[in-house]
Amino acid sequence: MSRIPPTPFSSLLVLCFLLNTTVFAQDGYKTPPDALAALVDAPVAPVVSISPDGSTMLQLSVQGTPTIAQLAQPEFRLAGLRINPRNNGPSRSRYYVELALSSVDECGRRVVTGIPEGALISSASWSPTGDHFAFTVTSRNKIVLFLGDPATGTASPLIDRPLNAAMGRAFTWMPDGESMLVKVTSADRGHQPVEPDVPSTPIVQENVGKAAPARTYQDLLATPHDEDLFEWFVQSDLLNVTVAGDITDVGLTGMIASMQPSPDGDYVLTQVRHRPFSYLVPYYRFPNRIEVRESSGELVKMISDLPLMEGVPTGFGSTTTGVRSISWRGDADATLAWVEALDGGNANTEAEYRDELLQLAAPFTGAVETLATLPLRYQGARWSSEGYALVSEGWFATRQQRTYKINTAAPGPDRQVVFEYSSEDRYANPGNPMSHRDENGRYVLVTADDGDTIFLSGTGASPDGDRPFMNKMSLSSGETEELFRSKAPHYEYPTGWIDAARGVYLTRRESNGEPPNYFKRTVGSDEWKAITYFPHPYPEMDGISKELIKYEREDGVPLTADLYLPAGYDSARDGPLPTLVWAYPREFKSAAAAGQVSGSPYRFKSISHWGAIPYVLQGYAVMDRAAMPIVGEGDNEPNDSFVDQLVTSAKAVIDEGVKRGVVDPDRVAIGGHSYGAFMTANLLAHSDLFRAGIARSGAYNRSLTPFGFQREARTFWEAPEIYFAMSPFMHADKVNEPILLIHGMADNNSGTFPIQSERFYSGLKGNGATARLVMLPHESHGYRARESLLHMMWETNNWLDTYVKNAHPRTIEVDKPTG
């Protein structure tokens, strides 16, 4: 873009413009135009849960946007947890407000009765048999366990004792479906610790020559009083509660993190945190006692007592030492499986094998057996009832993914590679093996043909966009057969529920103009049956056009974006529009992977209040999900040329919009959230492509995240030049376009401390930039309160109108790329 150098007259016009620029109000929460505000209150489709036998659907109606009063309730931030001290539960849960039941085979919907009016519902879960469902109801002062009966459509409280949901789920079903393990607030924990008026000790931390790098975790313990509070809130008693309401005390009291019954119901695997605590890492790195108990509570065996984990090496692929990822094998009555690192958990060391998959069967008196040794880092196992498991491994540095078939009946070194591909190669992704609950309530692979055939579902990425699929695959031959693939003009994907014996499965389908709904299908048939009828949340906005556009940046990397245009817009008649580009950079190790198409042209035009799309209602062209790949092939790391690649990708999306006649190149804004905010600030500092920016909840000074960030594995001390070059704070003097900074004052995301926006704003202000900082009270990394969301949209709309839509022609600096 070329611009005319300023003359005294044009300078006078710019001065007059600046003097007459709207001064945004700072008193009270504001509301955007009605068309934008309506999106905050638009209905949200219910979440659904299918009963184990596939006959019944539980529909959970999502709570509308909460008020700021709900977010402003008391909150303790302890060891990575956020706890509501009034009810001993999480302080920021997303709730449901109504439950309804419907048959998968018949029309009709029954609202579950017996739930208090205005109840906040969460943790809904079917029993393994499907005869019951359980859920919790959160009130001001406690959390109560409810039991639902799908036959009658009624629910009622099961026990009076308040649940303890401060750390993990508060209940889990026993395999027979007749009882649950339930965590309740400890009966003998006494009164809540009171903070002393006068401190009794200084706060001291000490390290004696041992490396203990840590990411920039938030909400950590900071004082002895914090330690006491944490222990008090998470201390629980473990009960066994039958569906009739009978209670048996299991005899375990402590900081219970999890309780998992064995598939046969005879044993319970428990994990209990204990002191000493840490001021450096969250609770899940605290010492952890892992034990097997009889279902009655008697201790059978301590598997491990893991120490405090502060010294995990840096680098993606590094992990803790000792027992991790422990759980019951889904194909056995009572056999534990877990993983231990063979390389000290250090991804930076050379090793022939990284992990070892181990097992120990009841009665837990024998020797621990090796199921498999893995050259890469363990990523999970899926168990089959036919004597094998699919075990996955991966390695971040090479993006390598691999899945083996191992013989669990007779473990040995022989194994079959089932899949091997790059995690970046979306086109090559074979899909995920599908699991289900068998007749004994165990989660195992869905299989056919005596266990040789498995079922896979995936996104089906292709040059034409995502086309979700379901295949079956013979493990012996490797051959696959396609059972389902999404067809234009719909986007349809398998939900994961399938009855392989009957060939019946469920999908979720949508199109540009049709909201997502659920459908019942049969393998081998194109016929379908709708089983939900969720309405269009905003039919009056359906005239907006959406197109998946493809283009290239100057180095030949293919790019894509979703282009949204106002209803009734015609470029020949109406001319180019002011434009908002919204993006989020992603790193790749190959240009081929970076250029793969993401998304689908047939997805529903969801106009959430959260992103950029709403502003199409205000007359803007919106380039949403604009690809901003950062590629580092071979020995190069993606971030070695982060800024240059960012600028070339941004230039490409603007050029494509201009070529189509829909984008006014002199009135384009850039915006993003989190790493997208980081991107926004960098583009304003290092180019003159945009008139203004909107940066929400970002991190701008990478020296404040010295042990890595996003996908950057190097530390600040290993690559100080990279940290400096990528930090917009270090280049605040180069930002000569208006930037709106928005941040939640209670942001708990790793790296995006609120001080990041506060200090960046100070740097911008000190260098004379046009900038505005909006700090939203009680909001975390994602904003939730109705007042906050409306105000966010008001701020954004005003900023765009003032500095983009109605912007006066400007001049540019000559030391930055202009496009």
PDB file of C-alpha atoms in Angstrom, residues 531-737:
ATOM      1  CA  ILE A 531     -33.284 -37.561  16.663  1.00  0.00           C
ATOM      2  CA  THR A 532     -32.932 -33.943  17.785  1.00  0.00           C
ATOM      3  CA  TYR A 533     -34.461 -30.726  16.458  1.00  0.00           C
ATOM      4  CA  PHE A 534     -32.433 -27.916  17.985  1.00  0.00           C
ATOM      5  CA  PRO A 535     -33.597 -24.613  16.442  1.00  0.00           C
ATOM      6  CA  HIS A 536     -31.519 -22.050  14.579  1.00  0.00           C
ATOM      7  CA  PRO A 537     -30.158 -19.715  17.301  1.00  0.00           C
ATOM      8  CA  TYR A 538     -30.286 -16.562  15.148  1.00  0.00           C
ATOM      9  CA  PRO A 539     -32.225 -17.133  11.872  1.00  0.00           C
ATOM     10  CA  GLU A 540     -32.404 -13.404  11.203  1.00  0.00           C
ATOM     11  CA  MET A 541     -28.650 -13.445  10.546  1.00  0.00           C
ATOM     12  CA  ASP A 542     -28.608 -16.339   8.106  1.00  0.00           C
ATOM     13  CA  GLY A 543     -28.108 -14.073   5.086  1.00  0.00           C
ATOM     14  CA  ILE A 544     -24.440 -13.556   5.932  1.00  0.00           C
ATOM     15  CA  SER A 545     -22.207 -15.275   3.378  1.00  0.00           C
ATOM     16  CA  LYS A 546     -19.309 -17.581   4.295  1.00  0.00           C
ATOM     17  CA  GLU A 547     -16.596 -18.928   2.006  1.00  0.00           C
ATOM     18  CA  LEU A 548     -13.447 -20.963   2.617  1.00  0.00           C
ATOM     19  CA  ILE A 549     -10.864 -19.133   0.508  1.00  0.00           C
ATOM     20  CA  LYS A 550      -7.456 -20.419  -0.629  1.00  0.00           C
ATOM     21  CA  TYR A 551      -4.419 -18.363  -1.569  1.00  0.00           C
ATOM     22  CA  GLU A 552      -0.605 -18.402  -1.305  1.00  0.00           C
ATOM     23  CA  ARG A 553       1.977 -16.336   0.477  1.00  0.00           C
ATOM     24  CA  GLU A 554       5.066 -15.158  -1.376  1.00  0.00           C
ATOM     25  CA  ASP A 555       7.190 -18.207  -0.497  1.00  0.00           C
ATOM     26  CA  GLY A 556       4.591 -20.534  -2.026  1.00  0.00           C
ATOM     27  CA  VAL A 557       3.024 -21.857   1.187  1.00  0.00           C
ATOM     28  CA  PRO A 558      -0.734 -22.384   0.580  1.00  0.00           C
ATOM     29  CA  LEU A 559      -3.001 -20.567   3.039  1.00  0.00           C
ATOM     30  CA  THR A 560      -6.709 -20.507   3.862  1.00  0.00           C
ATOM     31  CA  ALA A 561      -9.192 -18.280   5.667  1.00  0.00           C
ATOM     32  CA  ASP A 562     -12.940 -18.147   6.250  1.00  0.00           C
ATOM     33  CA  LEU A 563     -14.321 -15.053   4.516  1.00  0.00           C
ATOM     34  CA  TYR A 564     -17.569 -13.618   5.900  1.00  0.00           C
ATOM     35  CA  LEU A 565     -19.466 -10.838   4.095  1.00  0.00           C
ATOM     36  CA  PRO A 566     -22.570  -8.873   5.162  1.00  0.00           C
ATOM     37  CA  ALA A 567     -26.004 -10.010   4.057  1.00  0.00           C
ATOM     38  CA  GLY A 568     -26.901  -8.618   0.642  1.00  0.00           C
ATOM     39  CA  TYR A 569     -23.386  -7.358  -0.038  1.00  0.00           C
ATOM     40  CA  ASP A 570     -22.273  -7.053  -3.678  1.00  0.00           C
ATOM     41  CA  SER A 571     -18.654  -6.071  -4.292  1.00  0.00           C
ATOM     42  CA  ALA A 572     -19.345  -4.575  -7.727  1.00  0.00           C
ATOM     43  CA  ARG A 573     -22.126  -2.420  -6.339  1.00  0.00           C
ATOM     44  CA  ASP A 574     -20.898  -1.705  -2.818  1.00  0.00           C
ATOM     45  CA  GLY A 575     -17.138  -1.613  -3.285  1.00  0.00           C
ATOM     46  CA  PRO A 576     -14.457  -2.878  -0.892  1.00  0.00           C
ATOM     47  CA  LEU A 577     -15.210  -2.983   2.812  1.00  0.00           C
ATOM     48  CA  PRO A 578     -13.375  -2.171   6.008  1.00  0.00           C
ATOM     49  CA  THR A 579     -12.012  -5.512   7.168  1.00  0.00           C
ATOM     50  CA  LEU A 580     -11.154  -7.395  10.337  1.00  0.00           C
ATOM     51  CA  VAL A 581      -8.582 -10.192  10.116  1.00  0.00           C
ATOM     52  CA  TRP A 582      -8.621 -12.631  13.056  1.00  0.00           C
ATOM     53  CA  ALA A 583      -5.913 -15.262  13.460  1.00  0.00           C
ATOM     54  CA  TYR A 584      -3.802 -17.494  15.685  1.00  0.00           C
ATOM     55  CA  PRO A 585      -0.263 -18.497  14.601  1.00  0.00           C
ATOM     56  CA  ARG A 586       0.718 -22.169  14.558  1.00  0.00           C
ATOM     57  CA  GLU A 587       4.141 -23.766  14.233  1.00  0.00           C
ATOM     58  CA  PHE A 588       5.129 -26.442  11.706  1.00  0.00           C
ATOM     59  CA  LYS A 589       8.246 -28.379  10.798  1.00  0.00           C
ATOM     60  CA  SER A 590       7.330 -28.642   7.119  1.00  0.00           C
ATOM     61  CA  ALA A 591       5.888 -26.232   4.581  1.00  0.00           C
ATOM     62  CA  ALA A 592       3.792 -29.060   3.136  1.00  0.00           C
ATOM     63  CA  ALA A 593       2.013 -29.581   6.455  1.00  0.00           C
ATOM     64  CA  ALA A 594       1.642 -25.837   6.998  1.00  0.00           C
ATOM     65  CA  GLY A 595      -0.163 -25.523   3.679  1.00  0.00           C
ATOM     66  CA  GLN A 596      -2.807 -28.152   4.367  1.00  0.00           C
ATOM     67  CA  VAL A 597      -6.423 -26.991   4.357  1.00  0.00           C
ATOM     68  CA  SER A 598      -8.086 -26.709   7.747  1.00  0.00           C
ATOM     69  CA  GLY A 599     -11.819 -26.480   8.327  1.00  0.00           C
ATOM     70  CA  SER A 600     -14.840 -27.040   6.129  1.00  0.00           C
ATOM     71  CA  PRO A 601     -16.891 -24.783   3.833  1.00  0.00           C
ATOM     72  CA  TYR A 602     -20.052 -26.525   5.008  1.00  0.00           C
ATOM     73  CA  ARG A 603     -19.999 -25.847   8.741  1.00  0.00           C
ATOM     74  CA  PHE A 604     -22.832 -23.896  10.316  1.00  0.00           C
ATOM     75  CA  LYS A 605     -22.327 -20.130  10.311  1.00  0.00           C
ATOM     76  CA  SER A 606     -21.877 -19.946  14.056  1.00  0.00           C
ATOM     77  CA  ILE A 607     -21.735 -16.258  14.987  1.00  0.00           C
ATOM     78  CA  SER A 608     -20.483 -16.465  18.521  1.00  0.00           C
ATOM     79  CA  HIS A 609     -20.060 -13.300  20.544  1.00  0.00           C
ATOM     80  CA  TRP A 610     -16.525 -14.446  21.291  1.00  0.00           C
ATOM     81  CA  GLY A 611     -14.636 -14.053  18.015  1.00  0.00           C
ATOM     82  CA  ALA A 612     -14.466 -11.734  15.027  1.00  0.00           C
ATOM     83  CA  ILE A 613     -17.467 -12.912  13.030  1.00  0.00           C
ATOM     84  CA  PRO A 614     -20.078 -10.691  14.789  1.00  0.00           C
ATOM     85  CA  TYR A 615     -18.585  -7.568  13.251  1.00  0.00           C
ATOM     86  CA  VAL A 616     -19.771  -8.629   9.814  1.00  0.00           C
ATOM     87  CA  LEU A 617     -23.125  -7.403  11.175  1.00  0.00           C
ATOM     88  CA  GLN A 618     -21.600  -3.925  11.446  1.00  0.00           C
ATOM     89  CA  GLY A 619     -20.558  -3.737   7.807  1.00  0.00           C
ATOM     90  CA  TYR A 620     -17.095  -5.317   7.966  1.00  0.00           C
ATOM     91  CA  ALA A 621     -15.622  -8.051   5.848  1.00  0.00           C
ATOM     92  CA  VAL A 622     -14.198 -10.625   8.259  1.00  0.00           C
ATOM     93  CA  MET A 623     -11.279 -12.911   7.431  1.00  0.00           C
ATOM     94  CA  ASP A 624     -11.585 -15.436  10.257  1.00  0.00           C
ATOM     95  CA  ARG A 625      -9.097 -18.215  11.023  1.00  0.00           C
ATOM     96  CA  ALA A 626      -6.628 -16.627   8.621  1.00  0.00           C
ATOM     97  CA  ALA A 627      -3.707 -19.060   8.418  1.00  0.00           C
ATOM     98  CA  MET A 628      -0.504 -17.732   9.991  1.00  0.00           C
ATOM     99  CA  PRO A 629       1.849 -20.741   9.799  1.00  0.00           C
ATOM    100  CA  ILE A 630       5.357 -20.437  11.206  1.00  0.00           C
ATOM    101  CA  VAL A 631       7.579 -23.017   9.486  1.00  0.00           C
ATOM    102  CA  GLY A 632      11.010 -24.274  10.518  1.00  0.00           C
ATOM    103  CA  GLU A 633      12.238 -27.116   8.316  1.00  0.00           C
ATOM    104  CA  GLY A 634      15.266 -29.305   8.969  1.00  0.00           C
ATOM    105  CA  ASP A 635      17.604 -27.883  11.587  1.00  0.00           C
ATOM    106  CA  ASN A 636      15.738 -24.567  11.649  1.00  0.00           C
ATOM    107  CA  GLU A 637      13.171 -23.912  14.347  1.00  0.00           C
ATOM    108  CA  PRO A 638       9.892 -22.198  13.369  1.00  0.00           C
ATOM    109  CA  ASN A 639      10.515 -19.194  15.603  1.00  0.00           C
ATOM    110  CA  ASP A 640      13.897 -18.445  13.993  1.00  0.00           C
ATOM    111  CA  SER A 641      11.975 -16.386  11.447  1.00  0.00           C
ATOM    112  CA  PHE A 642       8.727 -15.769  13.323  1.00  0.00           C
ATOM    113  CA  VAL A 643       8.263 -12.078  12.498  1.00  0.00           C
ATOM    114  CA  ASP A 644       9.112 -12.358   8.795  1.00  0.00           C
ATOM    115  CA  GLN A 645       6.711 -15.267   8.276  1.00  0.00           C
ATOM    116  CA  LEU A 646       3.993 -13.498  10.241  1.00  0.00           C
ATOM    117  CA  VAL A 647       4.236 -10.398   8.066  1.00  0.00           C
ATOM    118  CA  THR A 648       4.245 -12.355   4.782  1.00  0.00           C
ATOM    119  CA  SER A 649       1.173 -14.355   5.844  1.00  0.00           C
ATOM    120  CA  ALA A 650      -0.652 -11.169   6.850  1.00  0.00           C
ATOM    121  CA  LYS A 651       0.226  -9.495   3.559  1.00  0.00           C
ATOM    122  CA  ALA A 652      -1.072 -12.526   1.663  1.00  0.00           C
ATOM    123  CA  VAL A 653      -4.511 -12.494   3.280  1.00  0.00           C
ATOM    124  CA  ILE A 654      -4.936  -8.761   2.624  1.00  0.00           C
ATOM    125  CA  ASP A 655      -3.788  -9.132  -0.985  1.00  0.00           C
ATOM    126  CA  GLU A 656      -6.274 -11.940  -1.554  1.00  0.00           C
ATOM    127  CA  GLY A 657      -9.125  -9.847  -0.188  1.00  0.00           C
ATOM    128  CA  VAL A 658      -8.112  -6.908  -2.363  1.00  0.00           C
ATOM    129  CA  LYS A 659      -7.907  -9.155  -5.435  1.00  0.00           C
ATOM    130  CA  ARG A 660     -11.463 -10.298  -4.749  1.00  0.00           C
ATOM    131  CA  GLY A 661     -12.612  -6.704  -4.496  1.00  0.00           C
ATOM    132  CA  VAL A 662     -13.994  -7.075  -0.976  1.00  0.00           C
ATOM    133  CA  VAL A 663     -11.165  -5.617   1.171  1.00  0.00           C
ATOM    134  CA  ASP A 664     -10.208  -1.968   1.373  1.00  0.00           C
ATOM    135  CA  PRO A 665      -6.435  -2.247   1.937  1.00  0.00           C
ATOM    136  CA  ASP A 666      -6.325   1.093   3.729  1.00  0.00           C
ATOM    137  CA  ARG A 667      -8.931   0.005   6.312  1.00  0.00           C
ATOM    138  CA  VAL A 668      -7.873  -3.355   7.699  1.00  0.00           C
ATOM    139  CA  ALA A 669      -7.638  -4.309  11.380  1.00  0.00           C
ATOM    140  CA  ILE A 670      -5.861  -7.306  12.885  1.00  0.00           C
ATOM    141  CA  GLY A 671      -6.998  -9.093  16.021  1.00  0.00           C
ATOM    142  CA  GLY A 672      -6.587 -12.190  18.109  1.00  0.00           C
ATOM    143  CA  HIS A 673      -6.826 -13.767  21.532  1.00  0.00           C
ATOM    144  CA  SER A 674      -3.939 -15.150  23.619  1.00  0.00           C
ATOM    145  CA  TYR A 675      -1.197 -16.112  21.139  1.00  0.00           C
ATOM    146  CA  GLY A 676      -3.311 -14.273  18.581  1.00  0.00           C
ATOM    147  CA  ALA A 677      -2.923 -11.132  20.706  1.00  0.00           C
ATOM    148  CA  PHE A 678       0.839 -11.693  20.734  1.00  0.00           C
ATOM    149  CA  MET A 679       0.634 -11.959  16.935  1.00  0.00           C
ATOM    150  CA  THR A 680      -1.387  -8.750  16.712  1.00  0.00           C
ATOM    151  CA  ALA A 681       1.142  -6.719  18.668  1.00  0.00           C
ATOM    152  CA  ASN A 682       4.002  -8.093  16.583  1.00  0.00           C
ATOM    153  CA  LEU A 683       2.290  -7.221  13.306  1.00  0.00           C
ATOM    154  CA  LEU A 684       1.672  -3.659  14.442  1.00  0.00           C
ATOM    155  CA  ALA A 685       5.305  -3.349  15.591  1.00  0.00           C
ATOM    156  CA  HIS A 686       6.877  -4.829  12.491  1.00  0.00           C
ATOM    157  CA  SER A 687       4.607  -3.808   9.602  1.00  0.00           C
ATOM    158  CA  ASP A 688       2.279  -1.085   8.412  1.00  0.00           C
ATOM    159  CA  LEU A 689      -0.256  -3.459   6.894  1.00  0.00           C
ATOM    160  CA  PHE A 690      -3.017  -2.650   9.388  1.00  0.00           C
ATOM    161  CA  ARG A 691      -4.804   0.455  10.593  1.00  0.00           C
ATOM    162  CA  ALA A 692      -5.451  -0.842  14.108  1.00  0.00           C
ATOM    163  CA  GLY A 693      -5.282  -3.915  16.308  1.00  0.00           C
ATOM    164  CA  ILE A 694      -7.337  -5.689  18.970  1.00  0.00           C
ATOM    165  CA  ALA A 695      -5.246  -7.830  21.324  1.00  0.00           C
ATOM    166  CA  ARG A 696      -7.012  -9.852  24.017  1.00  0.00           C
ATOM    167  CA  SER A 697      -5.323 -11.628  26.935  1.00  0.00           C
ATOM    168  CA  GLY A 698      -1.887 -11.803  25.387  1.00  0.00           C
ATOM    169  CA  ALA A 699       1.733 -12.099  26.526  1.00  0.00           C
ATOM    170  CA  TYR A 700       4.057  -9.450  25.148  1.00  0.00           C
ATOM    171  CA  ASN A 701       7.337  -9.816  27.047  1.00  0.00           C
ATOM    172  CA  ARG A 702       8.865 -13.257  26.575  1.00  0.00           C
ATOM    173  CA  SER A 703      11.484 -12.715  29.254  1.00  0.00           C
ATOM    174  CA  LEU A 704       8.555 -13.244  31.657  1.00  0.00           C
ATOM    175  CA  THR A 705       8.128 -16.777  30.235  1.00  0.00           C
ATOM    176  CA  PRO A 706      11.811 -17.780  30.307  1.00  0.00           C
ATOM    177  CA  PHE A 707      11.425 -21.565  30.290  1.00  0.00           C
ATOM    178  CA  GLY A 708       9.543 -21.732  27.011  1.00  0.00           C
ATOM    179  CA  PHE A 709       6.205 -20.626  25.586  1.00  0.00           C
ATOM    180  CA  GLN A 710       3.669 -21.936  23.109  1.00  0.00           C
ATOM    181  CA  ARG A 711       5.775 -24.404  21.045  1.00  0.00           C
ATOM    182  CA  GLU A 712       9.142 -22.795  21.748  1.00  0.00           C
ATOM    183  CA  ALA A 713      11.192 -25.441  23.571  1.00  0.00           C
ATOM    184  CA  ARG A 714      14.362 -23.369  24.024  1.00  0.00           C
ATOM    185  CA  THR A 715      14.787 -21.368  27.206  1.00  0.00           C
ATOM    186  CA  PHE A 716      15.517 -17.648  27.361  1.00  0.00           C
ATOM    187  CA  TRP A 717      19.161 -18.362  28.194  1.00  0.00           C
ATOM    188  CA  GLU A 718      19.531 -20.718  25.230  1.00  0.00           C
ATOM    189  CA  ALA A 719      18.059 -18.305  22.680  1.00  0.00           C
ATOM    190  CA  PRO A 720      17.921 -14.761  24.125  1.00  0.00           C
ATOM    191  CA  GLU A 721      17.898 -13.219  20.654  1.00  0.00           C
ATOM    192  CA  ILE A 722      14.727 -15.162  19.761  1.00  0.00           C
ATOM    193  CA  TYR A 723      12.960 -14.082  22.957  1.00  0.00           C
ATOM    194  CA  PHE A 724      13.930 -10.457  22.321  1.00  0.00           C
ATOM    195  CA  ALA A 725      12.987 -10.420  18.629  1.00  0.00           C
ATOM    196  CA  MET A 726       9.597 -12.021  19.304  1.00  0.00           C
ATOM    197  CA  SER A 727       8.621  -9.767  22.230  1.00  0.00           C
ATOM    198  CA  PRO A 728       6.410  -6.841  21.182  1.00  0.00           C
ATOM    199  CA  PHE A 729       7.278  -5.147  24.468  1.00  0.00           C
ATOM    200  CA  MET A 730      10.861  -4.806  23.243  1.00  0.00           C
ATOM    201  CA  HIS A 731       9.562  -3.024  20.140  1.00  0.00           C
ATOM    202  CA  ALA A 732       6.822  -0.898  21.703  1.00  0.00           C
ATOM    203  CA  ASP A 733       8.440   2.198  20.215  1.00  0.00           C
ATOM    204  CA  LYS A 734       7.651   0.872  16.719  1.00  0.00           C
ATOM    205  CA  VAL A 735       3.896   0.462  17.272  1.00  0.00           C
ATOM    206  CA  ASN A 736       2.426   3.449  15.428  1.00  0.00           C
ATOM    207  CA  GLU A 737      -1.102   2.101  14.890  1.00  0.00           C
TER     208      GLU A 737
END
